XYZ file of C-alpha atoms in Angstrom:
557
model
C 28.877 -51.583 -41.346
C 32.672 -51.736 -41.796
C 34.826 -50.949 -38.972
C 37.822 -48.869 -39.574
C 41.053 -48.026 -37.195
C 41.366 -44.153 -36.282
C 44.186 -42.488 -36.791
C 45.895 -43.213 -33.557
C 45.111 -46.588 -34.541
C 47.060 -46.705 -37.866
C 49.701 -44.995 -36.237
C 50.326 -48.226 -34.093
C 49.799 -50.346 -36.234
C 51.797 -49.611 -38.594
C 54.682 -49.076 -35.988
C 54.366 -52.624 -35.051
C 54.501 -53.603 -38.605
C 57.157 -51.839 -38.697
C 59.218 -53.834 -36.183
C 58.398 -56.964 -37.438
C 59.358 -56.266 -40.727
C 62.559 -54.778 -38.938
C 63.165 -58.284 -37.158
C 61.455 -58.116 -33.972
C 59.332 -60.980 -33.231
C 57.915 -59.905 -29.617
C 56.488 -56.413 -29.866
C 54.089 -54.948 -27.666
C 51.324 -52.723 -28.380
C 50.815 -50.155 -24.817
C 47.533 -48.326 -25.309
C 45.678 -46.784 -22.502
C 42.416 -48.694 -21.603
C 39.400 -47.243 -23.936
C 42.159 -46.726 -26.547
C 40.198 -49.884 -28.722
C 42.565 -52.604 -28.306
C 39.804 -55.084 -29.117
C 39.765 -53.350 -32.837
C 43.224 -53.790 -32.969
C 43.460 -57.297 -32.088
C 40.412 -57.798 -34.355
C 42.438 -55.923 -36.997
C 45.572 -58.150 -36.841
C 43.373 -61.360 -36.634
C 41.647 -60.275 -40.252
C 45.188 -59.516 -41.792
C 46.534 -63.058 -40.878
C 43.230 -64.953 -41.938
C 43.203 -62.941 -45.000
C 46.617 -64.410 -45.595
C 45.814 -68.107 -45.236
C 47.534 -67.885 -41.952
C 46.486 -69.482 -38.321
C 46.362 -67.093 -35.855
C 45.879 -67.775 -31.889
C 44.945 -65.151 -29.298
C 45.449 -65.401 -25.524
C 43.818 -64.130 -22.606
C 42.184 -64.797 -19.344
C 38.888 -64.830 -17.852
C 36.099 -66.546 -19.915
C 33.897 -63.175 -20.039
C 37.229 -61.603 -22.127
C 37.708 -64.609 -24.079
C 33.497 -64.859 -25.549
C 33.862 -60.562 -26.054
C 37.234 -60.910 -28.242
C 35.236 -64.038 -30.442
C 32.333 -61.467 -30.585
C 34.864 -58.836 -32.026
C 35.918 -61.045 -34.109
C 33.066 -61.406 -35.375
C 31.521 -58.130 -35.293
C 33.946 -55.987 -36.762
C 35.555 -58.662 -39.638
C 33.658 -61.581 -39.931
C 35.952 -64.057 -38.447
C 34.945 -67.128 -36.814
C 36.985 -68.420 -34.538
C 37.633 -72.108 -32.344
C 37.213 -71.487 -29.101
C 39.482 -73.233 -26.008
C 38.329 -73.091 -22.556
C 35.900 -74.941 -19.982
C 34.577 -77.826 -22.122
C 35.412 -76.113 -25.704
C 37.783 -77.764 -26.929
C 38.776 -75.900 -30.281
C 37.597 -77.878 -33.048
C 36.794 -76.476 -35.955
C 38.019 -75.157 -39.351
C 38.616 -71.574 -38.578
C 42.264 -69.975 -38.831
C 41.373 -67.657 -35.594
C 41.954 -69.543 -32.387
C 40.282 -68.095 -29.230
C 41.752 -69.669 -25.955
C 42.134 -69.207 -22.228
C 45.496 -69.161 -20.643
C 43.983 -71.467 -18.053
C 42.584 -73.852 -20.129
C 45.525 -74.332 -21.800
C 47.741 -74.480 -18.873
C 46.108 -77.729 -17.984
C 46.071 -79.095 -21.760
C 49.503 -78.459 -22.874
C 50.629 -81.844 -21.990
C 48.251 -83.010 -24.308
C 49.004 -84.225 -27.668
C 45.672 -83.721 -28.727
C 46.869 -79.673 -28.620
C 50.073 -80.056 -30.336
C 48.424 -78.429 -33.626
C 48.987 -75.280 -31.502
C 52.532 -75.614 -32.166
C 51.796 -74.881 -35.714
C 50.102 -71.439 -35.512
C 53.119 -68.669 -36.487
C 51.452 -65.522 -34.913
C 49.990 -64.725 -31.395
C 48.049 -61.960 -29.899
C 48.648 -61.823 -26.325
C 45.484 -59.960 -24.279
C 46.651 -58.123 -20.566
C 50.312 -59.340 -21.807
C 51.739 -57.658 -18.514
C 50.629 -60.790 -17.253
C 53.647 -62.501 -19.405
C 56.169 -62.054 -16.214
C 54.673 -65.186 -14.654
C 55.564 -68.642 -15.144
C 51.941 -69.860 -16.528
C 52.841 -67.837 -19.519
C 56.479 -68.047 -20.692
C 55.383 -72.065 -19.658
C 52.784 -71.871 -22.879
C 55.040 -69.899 -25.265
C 58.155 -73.060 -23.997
C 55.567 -75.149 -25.043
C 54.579 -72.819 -28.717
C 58.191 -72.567 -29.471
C 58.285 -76.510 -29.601
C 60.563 -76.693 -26.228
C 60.535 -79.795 -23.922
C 58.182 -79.006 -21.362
C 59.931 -80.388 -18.888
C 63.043 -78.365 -19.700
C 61.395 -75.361 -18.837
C 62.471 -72.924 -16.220
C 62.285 -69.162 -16.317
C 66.580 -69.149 -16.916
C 65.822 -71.293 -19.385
C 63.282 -69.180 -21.128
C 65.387 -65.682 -21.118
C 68.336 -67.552 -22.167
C 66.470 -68.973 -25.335
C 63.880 -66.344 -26.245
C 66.212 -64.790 -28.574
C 65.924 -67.924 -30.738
C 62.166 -67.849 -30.763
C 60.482 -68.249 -33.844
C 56.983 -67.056 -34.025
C 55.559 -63.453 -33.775
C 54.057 -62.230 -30.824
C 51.761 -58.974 -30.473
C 51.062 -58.067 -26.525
C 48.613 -55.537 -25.616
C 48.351 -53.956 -21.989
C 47.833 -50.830 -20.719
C 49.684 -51.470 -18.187
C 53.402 -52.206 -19.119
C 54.828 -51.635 -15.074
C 56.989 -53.924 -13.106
C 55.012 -56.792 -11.387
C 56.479 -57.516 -8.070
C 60.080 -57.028 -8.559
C 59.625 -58.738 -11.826
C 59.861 -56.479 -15.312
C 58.769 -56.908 -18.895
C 61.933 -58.457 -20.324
C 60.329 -60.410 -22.854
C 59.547 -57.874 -25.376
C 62.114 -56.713 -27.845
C 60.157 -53.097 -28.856
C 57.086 -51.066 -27.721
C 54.973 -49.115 -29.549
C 52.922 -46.314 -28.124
C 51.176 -44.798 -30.585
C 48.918 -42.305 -28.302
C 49.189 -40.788 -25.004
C 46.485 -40.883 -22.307
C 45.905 -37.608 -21.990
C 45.728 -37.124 -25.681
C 42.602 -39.335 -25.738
C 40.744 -37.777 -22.960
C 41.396 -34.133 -25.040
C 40.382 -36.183 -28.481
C 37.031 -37.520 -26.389
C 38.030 -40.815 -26.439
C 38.055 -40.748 -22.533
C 36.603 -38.411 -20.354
C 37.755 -35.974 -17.965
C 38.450 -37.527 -14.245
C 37.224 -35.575 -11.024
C 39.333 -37.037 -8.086
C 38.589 -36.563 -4.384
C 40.560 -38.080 -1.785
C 38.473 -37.331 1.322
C 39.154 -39.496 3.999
C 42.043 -41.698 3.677
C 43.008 -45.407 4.838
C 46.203 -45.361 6.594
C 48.584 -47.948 5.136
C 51.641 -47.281 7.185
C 53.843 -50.127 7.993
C 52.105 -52.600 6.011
C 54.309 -55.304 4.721
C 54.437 -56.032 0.522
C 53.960 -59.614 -0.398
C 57.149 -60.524 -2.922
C 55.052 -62.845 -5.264
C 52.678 -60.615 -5.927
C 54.345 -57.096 -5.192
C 51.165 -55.511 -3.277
C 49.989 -55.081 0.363
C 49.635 -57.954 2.420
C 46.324 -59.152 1.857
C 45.348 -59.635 5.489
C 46.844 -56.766 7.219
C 45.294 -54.004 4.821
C 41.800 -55.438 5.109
C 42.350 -55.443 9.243
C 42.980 -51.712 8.137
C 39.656 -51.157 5.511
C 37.126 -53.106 7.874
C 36.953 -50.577 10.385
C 33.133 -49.346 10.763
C 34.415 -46.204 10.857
C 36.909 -46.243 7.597
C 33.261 -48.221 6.037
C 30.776 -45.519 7.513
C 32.997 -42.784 5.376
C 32.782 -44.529 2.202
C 29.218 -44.489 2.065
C 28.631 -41.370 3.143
C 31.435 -39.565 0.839
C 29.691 -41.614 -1.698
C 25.946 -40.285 -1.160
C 27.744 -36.699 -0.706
C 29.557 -36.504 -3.993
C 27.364 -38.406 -6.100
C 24.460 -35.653 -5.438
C 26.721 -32.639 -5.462
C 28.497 -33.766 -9.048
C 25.583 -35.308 -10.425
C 22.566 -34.325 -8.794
C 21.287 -37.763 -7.619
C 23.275 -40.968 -6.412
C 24.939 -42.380 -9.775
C 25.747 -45.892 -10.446
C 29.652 -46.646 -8.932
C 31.679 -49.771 -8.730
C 34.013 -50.425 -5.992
C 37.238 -52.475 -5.596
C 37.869 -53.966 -2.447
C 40.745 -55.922 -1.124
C 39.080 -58.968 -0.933
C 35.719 -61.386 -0.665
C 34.948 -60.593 2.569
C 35.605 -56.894 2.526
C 33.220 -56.436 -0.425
C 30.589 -58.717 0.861
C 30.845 -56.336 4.013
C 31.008 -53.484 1.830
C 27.550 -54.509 0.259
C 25.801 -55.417 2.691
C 26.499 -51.787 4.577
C 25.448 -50.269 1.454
C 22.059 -52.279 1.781
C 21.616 -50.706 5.624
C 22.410 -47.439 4.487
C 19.331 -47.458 1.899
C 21.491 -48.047 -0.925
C 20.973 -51.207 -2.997
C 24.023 -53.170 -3.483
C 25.352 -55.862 -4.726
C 28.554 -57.981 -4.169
C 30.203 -60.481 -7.052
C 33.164 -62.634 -6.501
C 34.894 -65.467 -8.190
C 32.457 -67.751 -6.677
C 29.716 -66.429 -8.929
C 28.516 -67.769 -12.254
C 28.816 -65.773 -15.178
C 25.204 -65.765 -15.450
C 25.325 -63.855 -11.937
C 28.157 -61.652 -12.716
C 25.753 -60.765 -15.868
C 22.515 -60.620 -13.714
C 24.616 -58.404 -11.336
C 25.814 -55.677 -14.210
C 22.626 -55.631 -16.139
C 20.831 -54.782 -12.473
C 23.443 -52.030 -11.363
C 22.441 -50.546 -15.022
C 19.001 -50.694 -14.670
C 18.592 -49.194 -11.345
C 18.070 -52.370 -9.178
C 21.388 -51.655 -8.138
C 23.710 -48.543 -7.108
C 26.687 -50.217 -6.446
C 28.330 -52.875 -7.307
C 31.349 -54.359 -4.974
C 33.932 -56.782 -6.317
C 37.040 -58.374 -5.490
C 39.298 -59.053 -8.777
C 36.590 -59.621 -10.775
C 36.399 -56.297 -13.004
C 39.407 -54.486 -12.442
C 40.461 -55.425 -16.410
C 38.872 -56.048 -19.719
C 35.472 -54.972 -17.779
C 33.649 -53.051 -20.483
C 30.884 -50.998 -18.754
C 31.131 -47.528 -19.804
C 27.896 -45.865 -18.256
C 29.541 -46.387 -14.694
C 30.453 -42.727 -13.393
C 31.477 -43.496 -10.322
C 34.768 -45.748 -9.123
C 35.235 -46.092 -5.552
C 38.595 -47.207 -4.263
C 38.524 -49.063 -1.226
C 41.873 -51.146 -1.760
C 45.270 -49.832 -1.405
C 47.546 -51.251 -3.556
C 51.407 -50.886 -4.351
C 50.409 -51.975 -8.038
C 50.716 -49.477 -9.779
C 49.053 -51.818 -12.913
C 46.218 -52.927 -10.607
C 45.297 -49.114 -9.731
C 45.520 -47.786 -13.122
C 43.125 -50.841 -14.593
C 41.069 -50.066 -11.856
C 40.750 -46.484 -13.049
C 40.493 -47.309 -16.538
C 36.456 -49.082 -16.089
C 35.238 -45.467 -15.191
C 37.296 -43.560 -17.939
C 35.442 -44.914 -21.140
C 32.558 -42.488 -22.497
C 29.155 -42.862 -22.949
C 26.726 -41.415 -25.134
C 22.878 -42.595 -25.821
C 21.896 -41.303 -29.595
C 18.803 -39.590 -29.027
C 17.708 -40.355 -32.755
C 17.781 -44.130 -32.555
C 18.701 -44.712 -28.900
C 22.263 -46.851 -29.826
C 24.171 -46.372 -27.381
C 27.925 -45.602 -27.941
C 31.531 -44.216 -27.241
C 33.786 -41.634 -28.054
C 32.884 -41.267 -31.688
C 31.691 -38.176 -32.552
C 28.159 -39.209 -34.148
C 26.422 -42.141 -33.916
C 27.758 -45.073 -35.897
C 24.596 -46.678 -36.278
C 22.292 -43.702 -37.415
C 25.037 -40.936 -37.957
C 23.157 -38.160 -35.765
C 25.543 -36.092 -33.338
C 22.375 -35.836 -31.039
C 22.287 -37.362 -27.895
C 19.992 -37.998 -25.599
C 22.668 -38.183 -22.504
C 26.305 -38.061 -22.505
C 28.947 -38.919 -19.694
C 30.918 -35.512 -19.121
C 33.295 -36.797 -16.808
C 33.753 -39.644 -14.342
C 34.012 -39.544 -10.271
C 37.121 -41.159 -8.560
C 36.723 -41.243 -4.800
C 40.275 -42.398 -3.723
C 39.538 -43.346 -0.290
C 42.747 -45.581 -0.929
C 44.905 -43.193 -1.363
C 46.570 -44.971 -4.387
C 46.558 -41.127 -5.889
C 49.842 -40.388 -3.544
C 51.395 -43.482 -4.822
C 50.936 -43.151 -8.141
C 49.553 -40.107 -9.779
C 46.651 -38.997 -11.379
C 45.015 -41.199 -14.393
C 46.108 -38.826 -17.339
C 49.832 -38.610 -15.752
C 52.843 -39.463 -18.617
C 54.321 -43.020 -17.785
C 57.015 -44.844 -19.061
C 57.284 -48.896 -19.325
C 59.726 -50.488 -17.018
C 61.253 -53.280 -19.345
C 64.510 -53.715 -17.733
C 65.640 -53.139 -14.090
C 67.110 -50.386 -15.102
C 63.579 -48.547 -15.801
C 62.666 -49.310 -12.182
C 65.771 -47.543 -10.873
C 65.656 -44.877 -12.949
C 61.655 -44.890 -12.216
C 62.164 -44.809 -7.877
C 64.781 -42.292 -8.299
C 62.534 -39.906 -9.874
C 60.401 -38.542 -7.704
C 58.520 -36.674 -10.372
C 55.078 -34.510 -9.536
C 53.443 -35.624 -6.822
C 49.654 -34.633 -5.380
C 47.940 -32.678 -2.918
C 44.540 -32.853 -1.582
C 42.551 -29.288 -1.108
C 41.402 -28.788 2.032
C 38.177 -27.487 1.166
C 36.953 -29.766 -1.643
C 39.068 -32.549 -0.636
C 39.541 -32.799 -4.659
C 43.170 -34.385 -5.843
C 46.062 -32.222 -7.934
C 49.234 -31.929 -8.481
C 51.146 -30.486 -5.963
C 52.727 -27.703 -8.215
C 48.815 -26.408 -8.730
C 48.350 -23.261 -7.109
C 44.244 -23.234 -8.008
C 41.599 -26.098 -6.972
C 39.014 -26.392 -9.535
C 36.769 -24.832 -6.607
C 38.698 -21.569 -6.651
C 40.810 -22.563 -3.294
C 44.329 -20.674 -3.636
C 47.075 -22.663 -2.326
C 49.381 -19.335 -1.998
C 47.318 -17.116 -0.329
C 46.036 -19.905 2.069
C 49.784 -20.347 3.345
C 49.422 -16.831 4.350
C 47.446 -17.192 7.366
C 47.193 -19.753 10.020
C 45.245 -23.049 9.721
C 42.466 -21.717 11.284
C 41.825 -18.559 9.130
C 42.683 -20.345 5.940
C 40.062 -23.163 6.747
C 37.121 -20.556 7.470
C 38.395 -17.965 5.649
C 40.452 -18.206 2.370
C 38.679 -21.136 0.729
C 35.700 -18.697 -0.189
C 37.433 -15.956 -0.706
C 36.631 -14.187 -3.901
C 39.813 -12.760 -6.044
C 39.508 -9.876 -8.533
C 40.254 -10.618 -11.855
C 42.619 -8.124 -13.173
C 46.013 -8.214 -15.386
C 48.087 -9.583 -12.337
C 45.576 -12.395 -11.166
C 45.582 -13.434 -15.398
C 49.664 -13.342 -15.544
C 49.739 -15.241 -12.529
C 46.984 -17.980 -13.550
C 48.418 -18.134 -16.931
C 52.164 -19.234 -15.141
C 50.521 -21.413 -13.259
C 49.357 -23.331 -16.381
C 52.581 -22.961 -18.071
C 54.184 -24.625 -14.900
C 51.980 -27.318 -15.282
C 53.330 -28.673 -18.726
C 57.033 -27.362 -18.347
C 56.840 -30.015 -15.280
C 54.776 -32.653 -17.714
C 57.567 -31.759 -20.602
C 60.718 -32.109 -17.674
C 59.576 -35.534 -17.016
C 59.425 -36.772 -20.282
C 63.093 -35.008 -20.991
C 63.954 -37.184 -18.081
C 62.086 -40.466 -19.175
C 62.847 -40.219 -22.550
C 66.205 -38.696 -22.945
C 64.977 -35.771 -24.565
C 67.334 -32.767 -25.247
C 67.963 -29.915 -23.002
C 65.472 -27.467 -25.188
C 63.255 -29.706 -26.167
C 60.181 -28.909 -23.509
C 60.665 -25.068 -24.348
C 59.948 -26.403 -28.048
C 57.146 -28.126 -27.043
C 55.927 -25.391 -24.708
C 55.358 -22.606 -27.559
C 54.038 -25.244 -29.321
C 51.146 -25.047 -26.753
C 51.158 -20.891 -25.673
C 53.178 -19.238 -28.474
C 54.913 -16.241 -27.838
C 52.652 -15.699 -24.298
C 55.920 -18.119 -23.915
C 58.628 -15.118 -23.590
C 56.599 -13.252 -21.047
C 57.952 -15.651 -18.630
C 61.760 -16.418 -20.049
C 63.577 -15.269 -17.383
C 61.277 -17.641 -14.878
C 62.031 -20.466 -17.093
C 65.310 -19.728 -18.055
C 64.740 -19.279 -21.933
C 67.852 -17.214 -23.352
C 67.312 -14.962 -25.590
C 69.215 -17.451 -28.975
C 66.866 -19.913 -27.981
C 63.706 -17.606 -28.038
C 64.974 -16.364 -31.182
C 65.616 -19.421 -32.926
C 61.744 -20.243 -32.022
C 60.757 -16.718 -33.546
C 62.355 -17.253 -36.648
C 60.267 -20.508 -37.186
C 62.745 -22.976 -36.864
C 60.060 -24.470 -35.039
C 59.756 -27.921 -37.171
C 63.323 -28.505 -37.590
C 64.159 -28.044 -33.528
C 61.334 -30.047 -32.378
C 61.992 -33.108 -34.481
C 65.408 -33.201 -33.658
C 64.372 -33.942 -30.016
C 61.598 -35.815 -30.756
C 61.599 -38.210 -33.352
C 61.937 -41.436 -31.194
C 64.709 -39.719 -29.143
C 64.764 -42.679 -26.135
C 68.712 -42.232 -25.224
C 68.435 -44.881 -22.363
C 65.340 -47.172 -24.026
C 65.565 -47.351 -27.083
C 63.051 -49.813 -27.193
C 60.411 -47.773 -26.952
C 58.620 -46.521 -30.325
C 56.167 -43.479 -30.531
């Protein structure tokens, strides 16, 4: 069948088009993970070879680099010569396939000189690009002396670059103290939240029960996370262990009815391989893969965790990105991190829907019918996935379907750890995770009334309590969700250098004139609300929003 690009899709790519044909030759593409950023690299691969023009794509990790030649494949028909391990990239196909680590070794080679000659790259996980392995290859691409290269060097002369370059992350945040410099424009074509209310993702349940304390641990400069050591001192504990398996048996039958398959990151070998094997004492089959295992095992290991032989799965590093397993429900975070890419990748491999066609059995995504058969039946279908955030990397960071902005200069970092914008709260009867301007837990716990009365009453008492539903309790819900996006809409005014008005715009967008009811709590005067009444809706909004980035203008939506 042929493969086509949704909407969103199009969107981008003709954005990045866009730039090129503007005169930008590094542009990144920032789609949040399940967006289809294998399509799109796919998609760019069959314009160039359609062209008569070479085209390489980078990445890491071998199981990444065999899935994108698959793509390649699959969706287009494009063979490809593959570098890594012992392949060596002969062949007569315009689509090169290689590993950045691989080609960190061969670059010195003459033998992989022709690489020189290839005008356009696609650049897989590019937030990887602040580290010397990579701005060392594109030196070497750009026809530099390699031993010329250092990174002054490299920002000093990658205004004179020549090729095209197309990086695609979902994760465009400052590594270390280190930010994405390297790209001249970025193009977000689709917001995170948008796909989870298009069913491209699904809905995220978060429960922060019992949390491991990270207070006064040090951040390693190189790699801009915990110390490795001290936090797993902290997650070894039998105790901090004991209440990740038994949150995990809890949850998984009160969500789901019956202990669902979960994968857990840990902070490193020896944590998981403890993880695991308490698991295994607990009654619950487990299994732990590191970077020690074969691909063959790391295989064996997934297709048994799908199966049934396994429950969970514990890892170190190994699937936290480009880990396609989309009937996982349940992610289990057991390392604290001050990544804010490594949590949000770690998020991502439970976000990704599933759906088994009960027609022909195919199994698929967030299409709305099967694309083998065409039947909108299904025999099962992932509602929502389970985030147990025993790492407490929801208080540093947000929820999953929060609104982000790239840091690409230092500037964006400033401007990012000045704002403190929403953060969360944890309910004290469900332990579930929110915003902290929420006044409602999805389990009916009312924030307000449970400040009303001491701890002890509002533990035993309040969470249960029932509340009548009459005109007042409605008004007051109905503020509370109107809260909710005026805060989403004041952080993007902030982040993007939108216009004073422009989240009141935005906000009868999304209520209409249930709006006015609350002007005087939001401040709407009565020109503005009028202005909005007489439909000057379209002309008001655009004004504000039409790639309105005052202070980064390098960002295009």
């Amino acid at each position: 069948m042929a493969f086509e690009l949704r909407d969103y899709q199009q969107k981008g790519k003709s954005k990045i088009s866009e730039r090129f044909r503007m005169g930008d030759k590094k542009v990144m593409l920032w789609a949040q993970t399940g967006a289809g950023k294998g399509l799109w690299m796919a998609d760019f691969a069959r314009e160039a070879v359609e062209k008569g023009m070479p085209v390489g794509s980078v990445m890491r990790r071998r199981e990444i680099i065999f899935q994108t030649i698959k793509n390649y494949e699959k969706y287009f028909s494009i063979g490809s010569n593959a570098i890594m391990g012992t392949l060596k990239g002969q062949g007569n196909n315009l689509s090169t396939v290689a590993s950045i680590d691989t080609l960190r070794n061969r670059i010195r080679n003459t033998k992989y000189h022709y690489l020189q000659d290839i005008p356009f790259w696609l650049i897989d996980e590019c937030h990887d690009l602040t580290s010397a392995t990579y701005e060392r290859l594109i030196w070497f691409l750009e026809g530099f002396a390699l031993d010329e290269y250092n990174n002054e060097n490299f920002m000093n002369q990658k205004e004179y670059f020549k090729k095209n370059y197309l990086g695609l992350t979902a994760t465009p945040f400052r590594v270390g103290k280190r930010t994405h410099t390297f790209w001249d424009s970025v193009v977000k074509p689709i917001e995170a939240h948008e796909l989870r209310d298009r069913g491209f993702l699904v809905p995220a349940k978060i429960f922060a029960p019992k949390k491991i304390d990270t207070s006064g641990l040090r951040v390693n400069p190189m790699t801009g996370d915990f110390d490795q050591k001290e936090i797993f001192e902290r997650v070894s504990k039998m105790q901090v262990v004991g209440d990740v398996i038994e949150t995990y048996k809890v949850m998984s039958n009160k969500h789901f009815g019956a202990l669902k398959p979960a994968i857990m990151f840990c902070v490193n070998q020896q944590h998981s391989k403890i993880m695991a094997e308490a698991f295994r004492r607990a009654g619950i089959p487990a299994i732990h893969c590191d970077a020690d295992h074969t691909k063959e095992e790391r295989d064996a290991a997934v297709a048994g965790l799908k199966s049934g032989k396994y429950l969970v799965l514990t890892n170190c590093n190994i699937f936290s990105t480009g880990f396609d397993a989309p009937w996982i429900e349940i992610e289990i975070g057991g390392r604290p991190s001050d990544s804010e890419n490594l949590t949000l990748q770690q998020w991502g491999r439970v976000l990704r829907p599933y759906k088994i066609c009960a027609n022909c059995s195919t199994e698929y995504g967030g299409d709305p019918s099967c694309w083998r058969c065409g039947s909108t039946i299904t025999s099962y279908e992932k509602k929502f996935a389970l985030i147990l955030d025993h790492a407490n990397n929801t208080s540093r960071w947000g929820l999953p379907y929060d609104v982000r902005e790239p840091e690409l200069e230092l500037i964006d970092t400033a401007r990012k750890n000045s704002y403190m914008g929403l953060g969360v709260k944890t309910c004290p009867k469900c332990f579930g995770v929110l915003h902290s301007n929420e006044r409602f837990c999805v389990c009916g716990h009312d924030f307000v009334q449970a400040t009303q009365f001491n701890g002890e009453e509002a533990i035993n008492h309040v969470g249960g309590e029932l509340h009548e539903v009459d005109e007042k309790f409605l008004k007051e819900r109905t503020y509370q969700e109107i809260k909710q996006k005026y805060n989403t809409y004041k952080r993007l005014e902030m982040l993007r250098g939108w216009g004073p008005n422009a989240k009141f715009y935005k906000l009868h967008e999304d209520f209409g004139e249930k709006l006015f009811e609350y002007s005087a709590e939001f401040g709407i005067t009565r020109g503005l609300k009028k202005k909005m009444q007489e439909g000057e809706l379209e002309k008001g909004i655009q004004g504000f929003l039409d790639n309105v980035r005052l202070d980064n203008a390098k960002v295009i939506t």
